[in-house]
XYZ file of C-alpha atoms in Angstrom:
260
model
C 22.141 -19.607 -34.065
C 20.704 -17.277 -32.309
C 21.012 -17.458 -28.881
C 18.478 -18.195 -26.376
C 19.575 -14.940 -24.337
C 20.770 -11.772 -25.344
C 22.864 -9.504 -23.312
C 23.270 -6.077 -23.890
C 25.376 -2.766 -21.923
C 25.873 0.394 -21.954
C 25.770 3.566 -20.502
C 25.592 1.380 -17.170
C 22.080 -0.348 -18.329
C 22.257 -3.656 -19.277
C 18.837 -5.172 -21.783
C 18.237 -9.184 -20.929
C 15.625 -10.255 -24.162
C 14.563 -13.113 -23.252
C 15.235 -15.106 -27.208
C 12.977 -17.675 -28.565
C 10.194 -15.003 -30.220
C 8.233 -18.972 -32.350
C 7.358 -20.093 -28.973
C 6.416 -16.296 -27.468
C 9.871 -16.196 -25.609
C 8.763 -19.897 -23.609
C 11.046 -20.573 -21.013
C 12.691 -24.474 -22.551
C 15.694 -25.231 -19.856
C 17.694 -23.839 -22.032
C 16.819 -19.818 -22.051
C 16.544 -20.419 -17.542
C 19.731 -22.026 -17.589
C 20.899 -18.777 -19.145
C 18.377 -16.657 -17.672
C 19.801 -17.930 -14.020
C 22.949 -17.115 -15.172
C 22.690 -13.653 -17.058
C 21.223 -12.508 -13.973
C 23.465 -13.495 -12.443
C 26.350 -11.684 -14.512
C 24.416 -8.665 -15.049
C 24.044 -8.712 -11.120
C 27.704 -9.285 -9.727
C 28.910 -6.375 -12.194
C 29.515 -3.467 -10.785
C 29.921 -1.477 -14.701
C 25.943 -1.925 -14.292
C 24.173 -0.015 -12.776
C 19.997 -0.971 -14.094
C 18.277 -3.914 -15.339
C 16.020 -4.758 -18.601
C 14.521 -7.802 -18.608
C 12.345 -7.535 -22.563
C 11.991 -10.262 -25.144
C 12.152 -10.308 -28.467
C 9.540 -9.885 -30.459
C 5.512 -9.732 -29.838
C 6.018 -11.149 -26.460
C 7.154 -10.881 -23.223
C 7.425 -14.915 -21.848
C 4.744 -16.998 -21.996
C 5.359 -18.889 -19.244
C 7.640 -22.630 -19.110
C 7.318 -24.376 -22.333
C 4.353 -27.046 -21.524
C 5.516 -29.373 -23.648
C 8.523 -29.584 -22.161
C 7.277 -30.072 -18.780
C 3.947 -32.621 -20.065
C 7.384 -34.340 -21.115
C 9.198 -33.819 -18.846
C 6.766 -35.234 -15.922
C 5.856 -38.580 -18.007
C 9.915 -39.167 -18.091
C 10.248 -38.646 -14.047
C 12.286 -36.007 -14.521
C 12.915 -34.499 -10.553
C 10.122 -31.623 -10.917
C 11.419 -30.905 -7.475
C 14.374 -29.597 -8.703
C 13.144 -28.302 -11.931
C 10.663 -25.812 -9.754
C 14.360 -24.712 -8.237
C 15.264 -24.109 -11.810
C 12.002 -21.532 -12.043
C 12.601 -20.122 -9.031
C 15.750 -19.679 -8.838
C 15.230 -16.720 -11.832
C 13.281 -14.938 -8.986
C 15.567 -14.828 -6.553
C 17.707 -13.804 -8.410
C 15.646 -10.565 -9.391
C 14.717 -10.261 -6.074
C 18.353 -9.763 -4.525
C 20.096 -8.230 -7.420
C 21.153 -4.640 -5.899
C 20.467 -3.472 -7.884
C 16.626 -2.586 -10.331
C 15.084 -4.315 -13.021
C 12.666 -2.932 -15.454
C 10.756 -5.430 -16.725
C 9.909 -4.137 -20.323
C 6.313 -6.304 -21.587
C 5.400 -5.919 -24.743
C 2.317 -8.391 -25.487
C 1.695 -11.519 -22.917
C 3.202 -11.382 -19.565
C 1.533 -15.173 -18.822
C 1.838 -17.581 -16.583
C 5.909 -17.766 -14.894
C 5.738 -14.975 -17.132
C 4.005 -12.565 -15.043
C 6.095 -13.574 -11.885
C 8.940 -12.900 -14.007
C 7.561 -9.168 -14.565
C 6.413 -8.822 -11.075
C 9.264 -10.254 -9.379
C 11.121 -6.690 -10.981
C 11.408 -3.494 -9.437
C 9.311 -2.078 -11.604
C 7.197 -2.166 -15.670
C 6.462 -0.508 -18.227
C 4.371 -2.105 -20.571
C 3.533 -1.478 -24.147
C -0.128 -1.012 -25.648
C -0.334 -4.389 -26.156
C 1.219 -5.899 -22.960
C -0.980 -7.929 -20.102
C -0.055 -10.161 -17.203
C -1.971 -12.650 -16.806
C -1.999 -15.429 -14.079
C -3.062 -18.242 -15.662
C -2.213 -21.681 -14.048
C -5.452 -21.655 -13.321
C -6.822 -23.081 -16.980
C -5.048 -25.661 -16.763
C -4.932 -26.931 -13.167
C -2.680 -25.160 -11.807
C -1.209 -22.536 -9.161
C 1.200 -19.878 -8.920
C 4.683 -21.287 -8.316
C 6.681 -17.593 -9.418
C 5.951 -15.484 -6.151
C 2.460 -14.345 -7.726
C 0.325 -15.691 -5.103
C 2.800 -12.996 -2.587
C 3.184 -10.423 -5.117
C -0.694 -9.931 -6.137
C -1.274 -9.589 -2.147
C 0.427 -6.763 -2.425
C 0.562 -4.542 -5.004
C -3.354 -5.295 -5.644
C -4.797 -6.440 -2.254
C -6.338 -9.523 -0.754
C -10.090 -9.500 -2.424
C -8.538 -8.510 -6.071
C -5.428 -11.185 -5.773
C -7.681 -13.413 -5.561
C -10.491 -12.532 -8.236
C -7.495 -12.210 -10.827
C -6.068 -16.024 -9.388
C -8.655 -17.689 -9.403
C -10.239 -16.866 -12.903
C -6.957 -16.458 -14.074
C -8.205 -12.939 -14.996
C -6.233 -11.281 -17.910
C -5.035 -7.502 -16.762
C -4.105 -5.249 -19.379
C -1.936 -2.771 -19.479
C -4.498 0.326 -19.403
C -5.807 -1.682 -16.143
C -2.660 -2.052 -14.854
C -1.746 0.633 -15.377
C -4.679 1.890 -12.649
C -4.270 -0.846 -10.384
C -0.621 0.761 -9.750
C 1.481 -2.477 -11.508
C 3.194 -0.646 -13.708
C 4.298 2.758 -13.831
C 3.728 4.179 -17.075
C 1.769 2.524 -20.629
C 3.665 3.283 -24.079
C 3.546 3.318 -27.993
C 4.532 -0.132 -28.812
C 7.334 0.999 -31.232
C 8.650 3.247 -27.709
C 8.853 0.600 -25.689
C 12.175 -0.356 -25.320
C 13.163 3.451 -25.469
C 11.343 4.221 -22.681
C 12.305 1.579 -20.691
C 16.132 1.549 -20.885
C 15.063 6.264 -20.539
C 13.714 5.421 -16.888
C 16.782 2.419 -16.125
C 19.363 4.766 -17.236
C 18.193 7.955 -15.015
C 18.122 5.283 -12.591
C 21.988 4.214 -13.393
C 22.674 7.942 -13.388
C 21.528 8.515 -9.301
C 23.521 7.088 -6.348
C 24.155 3.116 -5.948
C 24.187 3.321 -2.766
C 20.637 4.474 -2.009
C 19.344 3.158 -4.624
C 19.893 -0.372 -3.162
C 19.277 0.151 0.511
C 16.013 1.304 -0.962
C 15.411 -2.145 -2.810
C 16.488 -3.816 0.319
C 14.885 -1.781 2.440
C 11.616 -2.273 0.755
C 12.583 -5.974 -0.432
C 13.537 -7.892 3.268
C 9.872 -9.106 4.567
C 7.322 -5.968 5.662
C 7.740 -5.212 9.196
C 5.159 -5.555 12.027
C 5.633 -2.490 13.360
C 7.241 1.330 12.942
C 9.806 0.253 14.891
C 10.607 -2.804 13.037
C 10.225 -0.241 9.864
C 13.211 2.396 11.762
C 14.981 0.170 12.677
C 15.578 -0.557 9.017
C 15.684 3.052 7.883
C 17.727 3.843 10.288
C 20.439 0.959 9.555
C 20.470 1.640 5.534
C 20.819 5.526 6.743
C 23.723 5.515 8.473
C 25.913 3.614 5.836
C 25.195 6.076 3.677
C 25.901 9.139 5.955
C 28.647 7.803 5.998
C 29.047 7.173 2.140
C 31.298 9.417 -0.789
C 28.422 9.604 -2.709
C 26.742 11.758 0.521
C 28.902 14.023 -0.171
C 29.328 14.786 -3.397
C 25.554 14.665 -3.440
C 25.793 17.849 -0.290
C 28.578 19.298 -2.690
C 26.779 19.727 -6.021
C 23.196 21.019 -4.921
C 25.090 23.850 -2.999
C 27.298 24.013 -6.391
C 24.293 24.076 -8.635
C 25.165 21.374 -10.429
C 24.655 17.343 -11.385
C 26.219 15.089 -8.734
C 28.418 11.692 -10.604
C 27.903 9.057 -7.771
C 30.208 6.604 -8.033
C 29.078 4.344 -5.106
C 31.204 4.646 -2.505
């Protein structure tokens, strides 16, 4: 029996593939557990410098397994604990010291949209779309949608998209800045992996510091932003990677960064 989560490693890049294609990769309890463990595993692996998150078949992720969710409610399952299982995925991606790239084909709906939005970068195929569809079944976003969308597209558009459950197709997502590129269906994984390999060849310490500076709570003043940047830069100025970068530049060659 195939695993509900497939993990592949090559060239400093890990690919996490949600593998429940018959359900459009809905997040069952088994997949929740496997994905949380997978995110932790690749995040702590020093040989992995970038991560691609994608889905098998014709979908990224259709969100929570609704039949299972209703069964949980009727069985009196601890819903607070179940939501925390979902939240662990978001926290794991955001707090990882390396960039995550969502490769979105087909639907990224409900919590699936939240998973994609939690990633640092998104690449979409022409069939890909994001949809915070919670309101259609009488719910609200619970995977960070109310946090991500206002920051990415502005409060007015976020309210519209969340209140109406608007489908954001690849073309619209590109125009809104929700994805950095849209490619043909058969080019999606290759494009995401190419981007991940470019990141994995970069300076790990600097990439980690940039992610940290942007993922921390937004500064309330330029002084706070400058203080945060100074903290990161002082550490980088003492790194061997900086010396390698400068030497490579002066010698007209590509640098070899080692994260030290």
